[in-house]
CSV table of C-alpha atoms and ligand atoms in Angstrom, one decimal:
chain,number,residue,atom,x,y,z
T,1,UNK,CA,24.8,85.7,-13.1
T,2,UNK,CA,22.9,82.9,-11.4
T,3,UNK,CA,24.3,81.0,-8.6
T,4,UNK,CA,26.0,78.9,-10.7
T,5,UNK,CA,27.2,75.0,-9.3
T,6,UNK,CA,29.7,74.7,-6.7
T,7,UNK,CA,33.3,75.2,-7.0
T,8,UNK,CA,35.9,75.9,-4.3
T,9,UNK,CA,35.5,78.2,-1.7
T,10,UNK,CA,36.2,81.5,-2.8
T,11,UNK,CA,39.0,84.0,-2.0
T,12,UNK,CA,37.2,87.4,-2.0
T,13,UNK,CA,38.6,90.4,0.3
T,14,UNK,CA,36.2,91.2,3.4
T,15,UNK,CA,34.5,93.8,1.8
T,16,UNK,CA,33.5,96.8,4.0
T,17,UNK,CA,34.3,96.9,7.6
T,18,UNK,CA,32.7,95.5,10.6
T,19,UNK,CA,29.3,95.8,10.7
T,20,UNK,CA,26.8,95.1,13.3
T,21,UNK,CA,26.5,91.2,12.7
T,22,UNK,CA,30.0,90.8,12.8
T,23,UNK,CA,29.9,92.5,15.9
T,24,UNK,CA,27.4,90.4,17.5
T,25,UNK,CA,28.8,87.3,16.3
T,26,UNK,CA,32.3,88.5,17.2
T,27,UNK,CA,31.0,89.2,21.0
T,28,UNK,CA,29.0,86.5,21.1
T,29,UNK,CA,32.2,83.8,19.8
T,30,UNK,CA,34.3,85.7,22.5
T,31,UNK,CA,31.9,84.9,25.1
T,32,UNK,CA,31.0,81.5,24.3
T,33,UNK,CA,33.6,79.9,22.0
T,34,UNK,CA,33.1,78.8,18.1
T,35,UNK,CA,29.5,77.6,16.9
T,36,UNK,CA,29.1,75.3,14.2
T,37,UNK,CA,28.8,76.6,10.1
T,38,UNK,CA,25.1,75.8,10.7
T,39,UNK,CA,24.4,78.2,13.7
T,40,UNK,CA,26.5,81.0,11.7
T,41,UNK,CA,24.8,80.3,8.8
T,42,UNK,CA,21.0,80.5,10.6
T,43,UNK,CA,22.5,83.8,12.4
T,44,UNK,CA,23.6,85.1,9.0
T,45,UNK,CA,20.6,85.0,6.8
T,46,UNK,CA,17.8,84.9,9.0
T,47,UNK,CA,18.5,86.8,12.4
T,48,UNK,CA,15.4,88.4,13.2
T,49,UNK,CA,17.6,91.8,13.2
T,50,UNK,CA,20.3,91.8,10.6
T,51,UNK,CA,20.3,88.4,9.0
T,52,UNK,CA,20.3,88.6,4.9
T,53,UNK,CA,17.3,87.4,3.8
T,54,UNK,CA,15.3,89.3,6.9
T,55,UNK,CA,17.0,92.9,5.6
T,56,UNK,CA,18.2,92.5,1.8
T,57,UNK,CA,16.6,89.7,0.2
T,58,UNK,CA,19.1,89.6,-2.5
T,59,UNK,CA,16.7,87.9,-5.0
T,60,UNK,CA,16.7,89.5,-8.5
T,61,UNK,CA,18.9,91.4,-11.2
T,62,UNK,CA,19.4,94.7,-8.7
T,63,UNK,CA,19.8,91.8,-6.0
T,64,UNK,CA,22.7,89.7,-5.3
T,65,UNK,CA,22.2,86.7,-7.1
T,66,UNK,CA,19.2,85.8,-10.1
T,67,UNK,CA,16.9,82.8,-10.2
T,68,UNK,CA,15.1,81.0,-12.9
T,69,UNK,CA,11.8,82.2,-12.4
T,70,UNK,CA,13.4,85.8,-12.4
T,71,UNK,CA,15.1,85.2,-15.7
T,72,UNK,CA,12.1,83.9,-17.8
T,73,UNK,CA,8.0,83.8,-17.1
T,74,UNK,CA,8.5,80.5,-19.2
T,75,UNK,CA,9.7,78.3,-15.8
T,76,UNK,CA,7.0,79.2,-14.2
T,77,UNK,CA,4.2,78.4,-16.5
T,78,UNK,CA,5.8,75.2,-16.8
T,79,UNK,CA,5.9,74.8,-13.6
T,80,UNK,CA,2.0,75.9,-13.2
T,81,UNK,CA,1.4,73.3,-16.2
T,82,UNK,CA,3.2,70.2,-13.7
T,83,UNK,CA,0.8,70.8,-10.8
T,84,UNK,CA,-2.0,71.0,-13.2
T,85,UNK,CA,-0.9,67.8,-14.9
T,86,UNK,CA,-0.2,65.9,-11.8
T,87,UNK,CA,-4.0,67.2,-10.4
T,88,UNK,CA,-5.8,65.8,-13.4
T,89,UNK,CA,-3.5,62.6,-13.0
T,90,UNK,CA,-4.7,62.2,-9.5
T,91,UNK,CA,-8.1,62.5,-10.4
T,92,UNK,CA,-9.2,66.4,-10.5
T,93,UNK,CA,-9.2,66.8,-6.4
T,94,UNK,CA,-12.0,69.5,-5.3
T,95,UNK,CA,-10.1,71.5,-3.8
T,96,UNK,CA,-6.0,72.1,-3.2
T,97,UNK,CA,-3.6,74.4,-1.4
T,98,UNK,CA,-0.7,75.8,-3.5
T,99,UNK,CA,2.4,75.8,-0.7
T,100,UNK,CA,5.2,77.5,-1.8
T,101,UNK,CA,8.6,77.2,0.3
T,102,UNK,CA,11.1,80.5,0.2
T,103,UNK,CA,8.7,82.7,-2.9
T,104,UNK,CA,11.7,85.0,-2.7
T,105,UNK,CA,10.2,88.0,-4.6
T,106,UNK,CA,6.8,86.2,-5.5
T,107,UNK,CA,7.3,85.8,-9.4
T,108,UNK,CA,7.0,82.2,-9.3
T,109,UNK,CA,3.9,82.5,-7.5
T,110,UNK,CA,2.9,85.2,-10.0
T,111,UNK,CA,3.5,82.9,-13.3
T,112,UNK,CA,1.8,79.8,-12.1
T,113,UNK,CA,-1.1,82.0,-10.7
T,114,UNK,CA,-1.4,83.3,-14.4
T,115,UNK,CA,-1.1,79.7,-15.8
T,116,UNK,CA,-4.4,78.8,-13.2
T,117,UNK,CA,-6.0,81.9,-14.6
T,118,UNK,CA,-5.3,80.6,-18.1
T,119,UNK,CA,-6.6,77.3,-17.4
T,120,UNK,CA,-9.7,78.5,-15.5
T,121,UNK,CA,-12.1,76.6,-17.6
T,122,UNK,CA,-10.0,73.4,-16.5
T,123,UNK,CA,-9.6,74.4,-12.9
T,124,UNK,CA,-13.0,75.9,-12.6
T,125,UNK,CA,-14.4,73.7,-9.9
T,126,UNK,CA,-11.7,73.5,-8.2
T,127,UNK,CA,-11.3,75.4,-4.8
T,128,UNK,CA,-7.4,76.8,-4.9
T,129,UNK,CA,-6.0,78.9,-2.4
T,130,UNK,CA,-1.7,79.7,-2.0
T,131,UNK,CA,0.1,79.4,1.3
T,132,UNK,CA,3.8,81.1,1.2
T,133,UNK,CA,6.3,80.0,4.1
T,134,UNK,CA,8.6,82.9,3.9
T,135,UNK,CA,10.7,84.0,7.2
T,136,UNK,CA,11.6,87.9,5.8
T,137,UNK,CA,9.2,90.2,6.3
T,138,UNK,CA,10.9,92.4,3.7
T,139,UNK,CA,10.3,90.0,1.0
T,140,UNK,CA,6.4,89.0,2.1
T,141,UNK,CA,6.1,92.8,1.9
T,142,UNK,CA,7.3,92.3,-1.5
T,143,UNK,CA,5.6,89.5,-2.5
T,144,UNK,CA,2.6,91.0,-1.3
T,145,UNK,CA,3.3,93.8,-3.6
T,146,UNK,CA,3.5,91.4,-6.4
T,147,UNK,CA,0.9,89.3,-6.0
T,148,UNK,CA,-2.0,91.0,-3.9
T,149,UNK,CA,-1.0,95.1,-5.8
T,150,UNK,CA,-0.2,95.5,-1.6
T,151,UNK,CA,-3.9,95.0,-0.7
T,152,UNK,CA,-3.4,92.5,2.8
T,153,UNK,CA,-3.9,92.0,6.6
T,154,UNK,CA,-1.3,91.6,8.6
T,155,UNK,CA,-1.7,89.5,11.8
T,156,UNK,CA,-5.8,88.2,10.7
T,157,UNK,CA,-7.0,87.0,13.8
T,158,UNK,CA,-8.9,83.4,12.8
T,159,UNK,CA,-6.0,82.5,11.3
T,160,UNK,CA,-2.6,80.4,11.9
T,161,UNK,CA,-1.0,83.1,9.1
T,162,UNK,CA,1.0,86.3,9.4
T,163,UNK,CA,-1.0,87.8,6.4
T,164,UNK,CA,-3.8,87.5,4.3
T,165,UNK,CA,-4.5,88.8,0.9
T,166,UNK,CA,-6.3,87.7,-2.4
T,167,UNK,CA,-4.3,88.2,-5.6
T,168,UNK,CA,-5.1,89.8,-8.5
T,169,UNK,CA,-6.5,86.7,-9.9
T,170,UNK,CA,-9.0,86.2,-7.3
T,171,UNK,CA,-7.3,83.6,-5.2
T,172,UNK,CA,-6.8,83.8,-1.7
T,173,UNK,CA,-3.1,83.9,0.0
T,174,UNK,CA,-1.9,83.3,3.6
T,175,UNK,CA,1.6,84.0,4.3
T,176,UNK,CA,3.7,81.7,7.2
T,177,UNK,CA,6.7,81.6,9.1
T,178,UNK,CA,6.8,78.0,9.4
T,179,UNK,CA,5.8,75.1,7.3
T,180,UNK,CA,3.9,73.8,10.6
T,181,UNK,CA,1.2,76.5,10.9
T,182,UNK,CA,0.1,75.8,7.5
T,183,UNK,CA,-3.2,74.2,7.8
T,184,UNK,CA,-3.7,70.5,6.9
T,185,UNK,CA,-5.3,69.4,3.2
T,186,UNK,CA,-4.5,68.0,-0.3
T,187,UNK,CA,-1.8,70.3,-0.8
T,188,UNK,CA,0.9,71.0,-3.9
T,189,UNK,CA,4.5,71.7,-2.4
T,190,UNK,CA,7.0,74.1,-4.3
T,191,UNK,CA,10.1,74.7,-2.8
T,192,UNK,CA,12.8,76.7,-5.5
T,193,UNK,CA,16.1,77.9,-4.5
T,194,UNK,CA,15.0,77.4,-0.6
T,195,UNK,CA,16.9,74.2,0.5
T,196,UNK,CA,20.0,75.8,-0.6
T,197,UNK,CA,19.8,78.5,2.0
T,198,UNK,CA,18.8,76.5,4.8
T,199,UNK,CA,21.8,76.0,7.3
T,200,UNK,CA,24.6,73.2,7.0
T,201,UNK,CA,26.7,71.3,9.6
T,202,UNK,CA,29.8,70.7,8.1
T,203,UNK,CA,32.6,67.7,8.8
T,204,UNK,CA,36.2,66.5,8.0
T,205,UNK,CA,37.6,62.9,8.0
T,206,UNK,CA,40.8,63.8,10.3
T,207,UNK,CA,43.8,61.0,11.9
T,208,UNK,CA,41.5,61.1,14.9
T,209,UNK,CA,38.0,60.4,13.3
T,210,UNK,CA,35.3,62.8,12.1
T,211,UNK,CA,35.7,66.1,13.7
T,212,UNK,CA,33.0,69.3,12.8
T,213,UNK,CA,34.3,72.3,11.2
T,214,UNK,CA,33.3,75.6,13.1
T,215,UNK,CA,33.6,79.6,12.8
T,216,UNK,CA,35.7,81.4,15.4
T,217,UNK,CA,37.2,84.5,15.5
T,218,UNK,CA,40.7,84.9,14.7
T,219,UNK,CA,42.9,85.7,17.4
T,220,UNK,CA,45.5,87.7,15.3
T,221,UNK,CA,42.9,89.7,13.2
T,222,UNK,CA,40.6,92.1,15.2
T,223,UNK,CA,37.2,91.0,14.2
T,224,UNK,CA,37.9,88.4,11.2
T,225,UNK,CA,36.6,84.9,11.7
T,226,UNK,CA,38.3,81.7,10.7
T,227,UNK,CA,37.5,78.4,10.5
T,228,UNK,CA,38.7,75.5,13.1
T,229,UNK,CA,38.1,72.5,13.9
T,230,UNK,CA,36.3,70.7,16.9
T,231,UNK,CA,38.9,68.9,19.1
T,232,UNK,CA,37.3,66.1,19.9
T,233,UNK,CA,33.6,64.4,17.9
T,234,UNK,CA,30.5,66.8,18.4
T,235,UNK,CA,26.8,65.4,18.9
T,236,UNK,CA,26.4,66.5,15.0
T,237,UNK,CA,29.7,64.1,14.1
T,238,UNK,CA,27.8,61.2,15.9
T,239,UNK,CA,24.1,61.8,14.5
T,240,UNK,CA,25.2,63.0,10.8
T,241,UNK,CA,27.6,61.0,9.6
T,242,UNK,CA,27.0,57.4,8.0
T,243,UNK,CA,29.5,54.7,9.3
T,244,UNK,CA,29.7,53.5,5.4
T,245,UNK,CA,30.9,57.5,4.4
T,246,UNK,CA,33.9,57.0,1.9
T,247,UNK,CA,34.3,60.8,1.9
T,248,UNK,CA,36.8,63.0,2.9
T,249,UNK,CA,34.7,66.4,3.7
T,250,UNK,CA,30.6,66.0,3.9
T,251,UNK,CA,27.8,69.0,4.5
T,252,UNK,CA,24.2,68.0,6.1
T,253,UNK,CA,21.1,69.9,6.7
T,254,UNK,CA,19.3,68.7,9.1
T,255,UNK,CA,16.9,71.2,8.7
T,256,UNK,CA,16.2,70.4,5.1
T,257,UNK,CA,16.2,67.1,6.4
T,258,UNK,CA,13.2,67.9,8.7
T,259,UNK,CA,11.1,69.7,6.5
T,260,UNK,CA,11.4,67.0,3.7
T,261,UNK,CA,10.2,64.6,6.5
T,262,UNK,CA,7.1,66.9,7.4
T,263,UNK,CA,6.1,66.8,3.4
T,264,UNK,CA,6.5,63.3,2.8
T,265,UNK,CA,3.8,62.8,6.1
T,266,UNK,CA,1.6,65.9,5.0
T,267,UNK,CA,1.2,64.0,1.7
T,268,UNK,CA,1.0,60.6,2.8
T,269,UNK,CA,-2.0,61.5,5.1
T,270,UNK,CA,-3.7,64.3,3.1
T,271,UNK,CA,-2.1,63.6,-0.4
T,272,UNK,CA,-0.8,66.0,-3.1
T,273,UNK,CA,2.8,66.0,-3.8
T,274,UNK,CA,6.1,68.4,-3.8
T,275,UNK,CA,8.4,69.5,-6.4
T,276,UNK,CA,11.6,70.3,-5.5
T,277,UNK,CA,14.2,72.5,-7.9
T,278,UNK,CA,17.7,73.6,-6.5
T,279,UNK,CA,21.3,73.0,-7.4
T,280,UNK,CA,22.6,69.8,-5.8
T,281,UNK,CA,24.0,66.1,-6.3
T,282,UNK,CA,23.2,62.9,-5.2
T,283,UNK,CA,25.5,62.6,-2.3
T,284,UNK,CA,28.9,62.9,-4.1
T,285,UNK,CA,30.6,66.2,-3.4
T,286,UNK,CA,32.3,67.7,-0.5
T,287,UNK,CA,32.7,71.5,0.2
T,288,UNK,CA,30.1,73.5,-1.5
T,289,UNK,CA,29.4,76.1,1.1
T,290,UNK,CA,29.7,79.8,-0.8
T,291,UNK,CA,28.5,83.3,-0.7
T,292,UNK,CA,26.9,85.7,-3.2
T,293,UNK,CA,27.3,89.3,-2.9
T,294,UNK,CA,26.4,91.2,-6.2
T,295,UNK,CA,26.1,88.3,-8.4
T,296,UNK,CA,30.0,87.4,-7.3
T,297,UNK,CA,31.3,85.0,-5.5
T,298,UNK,CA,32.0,86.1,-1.9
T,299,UNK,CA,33.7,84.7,1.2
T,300,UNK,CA,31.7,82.8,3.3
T,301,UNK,CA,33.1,84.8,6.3
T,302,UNK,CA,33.6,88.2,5.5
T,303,UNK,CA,31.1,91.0,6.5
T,304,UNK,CA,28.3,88.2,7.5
T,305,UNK,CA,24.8,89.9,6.7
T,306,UNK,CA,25.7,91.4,3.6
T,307,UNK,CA,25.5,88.5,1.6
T,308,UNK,CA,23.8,85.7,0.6
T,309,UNK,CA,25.2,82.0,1.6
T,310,UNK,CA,24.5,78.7,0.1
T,311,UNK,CA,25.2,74.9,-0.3
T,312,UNK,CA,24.2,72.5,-2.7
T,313,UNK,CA,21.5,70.3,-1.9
T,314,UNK,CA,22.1,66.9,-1.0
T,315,UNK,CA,19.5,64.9,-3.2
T,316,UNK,CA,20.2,61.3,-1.4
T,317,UNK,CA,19.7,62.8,1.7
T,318,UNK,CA,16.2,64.3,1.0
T,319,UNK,CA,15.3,60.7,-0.5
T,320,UNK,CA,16.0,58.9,2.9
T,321,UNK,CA,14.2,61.5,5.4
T,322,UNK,CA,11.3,60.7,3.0
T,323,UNK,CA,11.6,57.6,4.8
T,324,UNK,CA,9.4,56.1,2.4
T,325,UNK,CA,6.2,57.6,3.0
T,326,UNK,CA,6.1,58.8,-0.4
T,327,UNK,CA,7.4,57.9,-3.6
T,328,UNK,CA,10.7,60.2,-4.9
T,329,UNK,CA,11.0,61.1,-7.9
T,330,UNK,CA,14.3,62.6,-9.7
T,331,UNK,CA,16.8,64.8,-8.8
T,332,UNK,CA,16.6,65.0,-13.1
T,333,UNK,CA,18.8,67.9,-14.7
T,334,UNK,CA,16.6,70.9,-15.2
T,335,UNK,CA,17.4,70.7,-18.9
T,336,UNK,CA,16.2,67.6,-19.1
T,337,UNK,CA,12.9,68.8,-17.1
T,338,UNK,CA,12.2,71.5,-19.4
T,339,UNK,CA,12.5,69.8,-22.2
T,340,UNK,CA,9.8,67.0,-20.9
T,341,UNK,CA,7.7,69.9,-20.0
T,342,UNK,CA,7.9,71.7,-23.4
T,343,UNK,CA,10.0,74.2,-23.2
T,344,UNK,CA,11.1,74.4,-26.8
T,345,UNK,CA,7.4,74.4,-28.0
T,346,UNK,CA,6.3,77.3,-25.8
T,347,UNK,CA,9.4,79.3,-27.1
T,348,UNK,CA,8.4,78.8,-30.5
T,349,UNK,CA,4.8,80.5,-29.9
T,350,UNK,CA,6.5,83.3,-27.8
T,351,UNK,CA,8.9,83.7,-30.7
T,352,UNK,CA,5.8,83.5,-33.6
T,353,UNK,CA,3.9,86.1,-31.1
T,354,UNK,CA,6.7,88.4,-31.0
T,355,UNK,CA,7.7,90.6,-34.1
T,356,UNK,CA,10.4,93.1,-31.6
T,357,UNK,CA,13.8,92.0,-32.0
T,358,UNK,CA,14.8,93.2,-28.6
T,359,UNK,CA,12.1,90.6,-27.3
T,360,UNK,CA,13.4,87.7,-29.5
T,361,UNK,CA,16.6,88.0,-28.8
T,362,UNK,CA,15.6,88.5,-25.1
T,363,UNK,CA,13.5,84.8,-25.0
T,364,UNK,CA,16.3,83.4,-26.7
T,365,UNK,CA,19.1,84.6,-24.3
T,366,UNK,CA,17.0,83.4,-21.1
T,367,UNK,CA,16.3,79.9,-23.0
T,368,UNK,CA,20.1,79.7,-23.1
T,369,UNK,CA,20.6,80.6,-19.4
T,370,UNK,CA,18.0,78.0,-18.0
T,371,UNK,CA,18.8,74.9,-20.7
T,372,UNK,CA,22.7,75.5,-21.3
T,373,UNK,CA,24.6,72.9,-19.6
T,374,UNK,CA,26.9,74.7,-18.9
T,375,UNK,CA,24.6,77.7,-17.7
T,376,UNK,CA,21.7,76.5,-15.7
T,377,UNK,CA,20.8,73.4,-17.4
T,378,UNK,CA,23.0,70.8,-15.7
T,379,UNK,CA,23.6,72.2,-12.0
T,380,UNK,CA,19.8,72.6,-11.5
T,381,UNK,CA,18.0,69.8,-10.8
T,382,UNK,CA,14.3,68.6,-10.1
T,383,UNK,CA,12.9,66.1,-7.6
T,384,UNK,CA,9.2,65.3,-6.5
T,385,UNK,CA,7.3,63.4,-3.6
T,386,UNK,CA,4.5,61.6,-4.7
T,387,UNK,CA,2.1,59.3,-3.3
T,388,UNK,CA,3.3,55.9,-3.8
T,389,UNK,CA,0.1,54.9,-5.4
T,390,UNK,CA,0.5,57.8,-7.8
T,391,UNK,CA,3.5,55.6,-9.3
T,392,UNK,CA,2.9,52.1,-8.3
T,393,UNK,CA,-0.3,50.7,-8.7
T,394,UNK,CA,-1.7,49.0,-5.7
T,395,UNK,CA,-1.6,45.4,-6.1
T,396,UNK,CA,-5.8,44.5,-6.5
T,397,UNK,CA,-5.8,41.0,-7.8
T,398,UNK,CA,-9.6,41.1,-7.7
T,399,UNK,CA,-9.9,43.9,-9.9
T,400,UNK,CA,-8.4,43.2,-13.5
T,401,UNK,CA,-9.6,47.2,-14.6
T,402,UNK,CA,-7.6,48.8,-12.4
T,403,UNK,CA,-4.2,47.2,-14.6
T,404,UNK,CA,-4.8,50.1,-16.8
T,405,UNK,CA,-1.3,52.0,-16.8
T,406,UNK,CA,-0.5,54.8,-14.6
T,407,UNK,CA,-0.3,58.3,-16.8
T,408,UNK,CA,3.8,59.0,-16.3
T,409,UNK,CA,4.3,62.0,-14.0
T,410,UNK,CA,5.2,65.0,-16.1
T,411,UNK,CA,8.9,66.6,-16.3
T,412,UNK,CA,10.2,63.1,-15.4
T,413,UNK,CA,8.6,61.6,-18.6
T,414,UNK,CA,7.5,63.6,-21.6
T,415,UNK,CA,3.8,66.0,-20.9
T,416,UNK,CA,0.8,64.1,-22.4
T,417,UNK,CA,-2.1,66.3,-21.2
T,418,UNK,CA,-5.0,65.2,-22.4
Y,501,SAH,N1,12.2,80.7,-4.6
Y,501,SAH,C1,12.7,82.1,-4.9
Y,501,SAH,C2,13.6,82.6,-3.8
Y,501,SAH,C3,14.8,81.8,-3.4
Y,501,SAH,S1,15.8,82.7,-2.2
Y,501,SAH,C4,13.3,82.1,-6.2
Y,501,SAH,O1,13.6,81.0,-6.8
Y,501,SAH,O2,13.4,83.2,-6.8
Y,501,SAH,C5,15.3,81.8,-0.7
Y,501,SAH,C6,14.0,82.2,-0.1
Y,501,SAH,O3,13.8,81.4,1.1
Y,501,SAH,C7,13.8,83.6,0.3
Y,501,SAH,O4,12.5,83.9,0.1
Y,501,SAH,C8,14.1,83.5,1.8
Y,501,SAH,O5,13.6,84.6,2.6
Y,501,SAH,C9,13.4,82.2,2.2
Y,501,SAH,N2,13.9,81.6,3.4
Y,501,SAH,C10,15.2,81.4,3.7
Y,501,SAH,N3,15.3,80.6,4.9
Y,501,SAH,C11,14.0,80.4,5.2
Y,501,SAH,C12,13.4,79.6,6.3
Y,501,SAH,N4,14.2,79.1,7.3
Y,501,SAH,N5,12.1,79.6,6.4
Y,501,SAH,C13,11.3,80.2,5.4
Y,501,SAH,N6,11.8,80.9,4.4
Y,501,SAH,C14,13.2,81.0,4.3
């Protein structure tokens, strides 16, 4: 199953015994005393050594948990259509950088790539090249795979990248660890599943004012971790929470927060724009911090390392760090996204092109995953920065053509493509 919306953490046994993250952490919490959710968190997916995503990557059906792209090559075309849409809507750009946040096994990448291929006679003067931010080097090795058939160079010396490679469409693709090194230029932002695994702080309204939750290890239980509280406000409880909070239990990630910040200035200066799809809500819930192990829900604090942790995405709080450079757009349920983008008319053709039963039935079930509300449809959500003058005319009194109406940004408003 996908990681489906939040619900209470869950109960799950430790599975296995103490392996050699718990270990560290376990020293490391004797030594020093509890660290916040967001420090075990970064420690747990992305130590360079044993963290989840930089051993298991978990991304897939074989993985620990399935994403959209992975269930059906129709999200991803879709997707490729939206950036095509918005770069005829901003006036057919010579050139543009495809920056995808967190590719996970590539196959997002892959299906937009294949839309640009399909589109060629559209995009044919148009200089593209893809830049993937991805920490893991076991997933770049797989993404490579994907895209490139393996053919890359690692560490290329004229370069801010990690890796270089040309997929099998002809494009070129740099691979980065951070969002930073990517060089400047009228870029297209995708970011899929990625805020969700970025690390949270987490907080609780208490008689004595907001106090941060953090992981310890349990004094009774040789190497079992446990959450307490701080006893008195942390730097986080001052910076993170809002004096008009109503409440009770509230999650932030500043780092989400930081790169959302870095996007809205990339585009203000060099222009382009970002879509962002994840599970989240617009600053209303409280404890969605949960693990994945085997496409089931797993405790947060057992056997750290082994499985994949997440929290919703907090839509309201990506809005302000825009800080009003750009435009936002959204969060919109995915559903409702899909549907704008023409989801049902492309499953009509695959269904027409398609006399196998096994296939049918196969496009129908993934249709079903990504649009059911009660499936993917609802819990997913979409949300864009765009330049502002991409949805508000600037105000030129002087020049009566320019009242002509802006064409509505795809996936928010129904697809006209001209
Ligand atoms: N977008 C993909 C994968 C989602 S999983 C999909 O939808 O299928 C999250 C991805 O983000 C993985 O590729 C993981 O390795 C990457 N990731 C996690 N933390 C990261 C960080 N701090 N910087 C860059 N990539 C990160």
């Amino acid at each position: 199953a996908a990681r489906l919306c939040s619900g209470a953490g869950s109960k799950a046994q430790a599975a296995g015994g103490a392996g050699a993250m718990l270990r560290h952490l376990a020293r490391k919490l004797r030594a020093s005393g509890p660290v916040t959710v967001a420090e075990y968190m970064r420690e747990a997916l992305t130590n360079p050594g044993q963290g989840y995503y930089t051993r298991r990557g978990g991304v897939g059906e074989s993985g620990d948990f399935i994403t959209s792209p992975e269930i059906s090559q129709v999200f991803g075309e879709l997707i490729g259509i939206w950036y095509i849409s918005e770069w005829i809507a901003m006036g057919k750009p010579s050139t543009f950088q495809l920056v995808e946040l967190g590719p996970g096994r590539g196959t997002l990448t892959e299906d937009i790539l294949r839309v640009f291929k399909q589109l060629s006679s559209v995009l044919s003067k148009c200089d593209v090249s893809v830049h993937l931010v991805e920490v893991s080097p076991k997933l770049s090795e797989i993404q490579a795979a994907m895209l490139t058939g393996g053919k890359v160079q690692a560490s290329p010396e004229d370069e801010s990248a990690y890796m270089k490679g040309i997929s099998k469409t002809g494009i070129p693709i740099f691979w980065y660890r951070d969002i930073q090194d990517v060089p400047p230029g009228y870029s297209f932002y995708l970011a899929h599943e990625f805020f969700d695994a970025l690390p949270i702080h987490k907080f609780q309204r208490t008689e004595k004012g907001w106090r941060e939750v953090l992981v310890d290890i349990d004094p009774e239980v040789p190497d079992q971790l446990r959450f307490v509280l701080s006893p008195s406000r942390t730097p986080a409880t001052q910076n993170f929470i809002q004096p008009e909070e109503t409440r009770d239990h509230v999650e932030v990630c500043p780092e989400a927060g930081v790169i959302v910040q870095r996007l809205a200035s990339r585009i203000e200066k060099d222009g382009g724009a970002a879509l962002v799809a994840d599970y989240g809500h617009d600053g209303t819930k409280t404890d969605t911090f949960r693990g994945f192990r085997n496409h089931k829900l797993h405790d947060v604090l057992s056997a750290p390392g082994t499985a994949d942790l997440t929290a919703d995405v907090d839509f309201s709080y990506l809005r302000k760090m825009a800080q009003g450079k750009t435009a936002t757009l959204g969060p919109i349920k995915q559903r409702e996204f899909l549907k704008n983008m023409g989801i049902d008319l492309r499953l009509q053709v695959l269904l027409q092109n398609s006399g196998d039963p096994a296939t049918r039935e196969q496009l129908l079930h993934s249709y079903d995953m990504l649009m059911n509300p009660e499936k993917m449809g609802d819990c997913f959500n979409f949300f864009a920065l765009l330049p502002h003058h991409r949805v508000v005319r600037p105000d030129k009194k002087d020049k009566p053509e320019s009242k002509s109406p802006l064409p509505p940004v795809a996936g928010f408003h129904e697809l006209l493509l001209k």
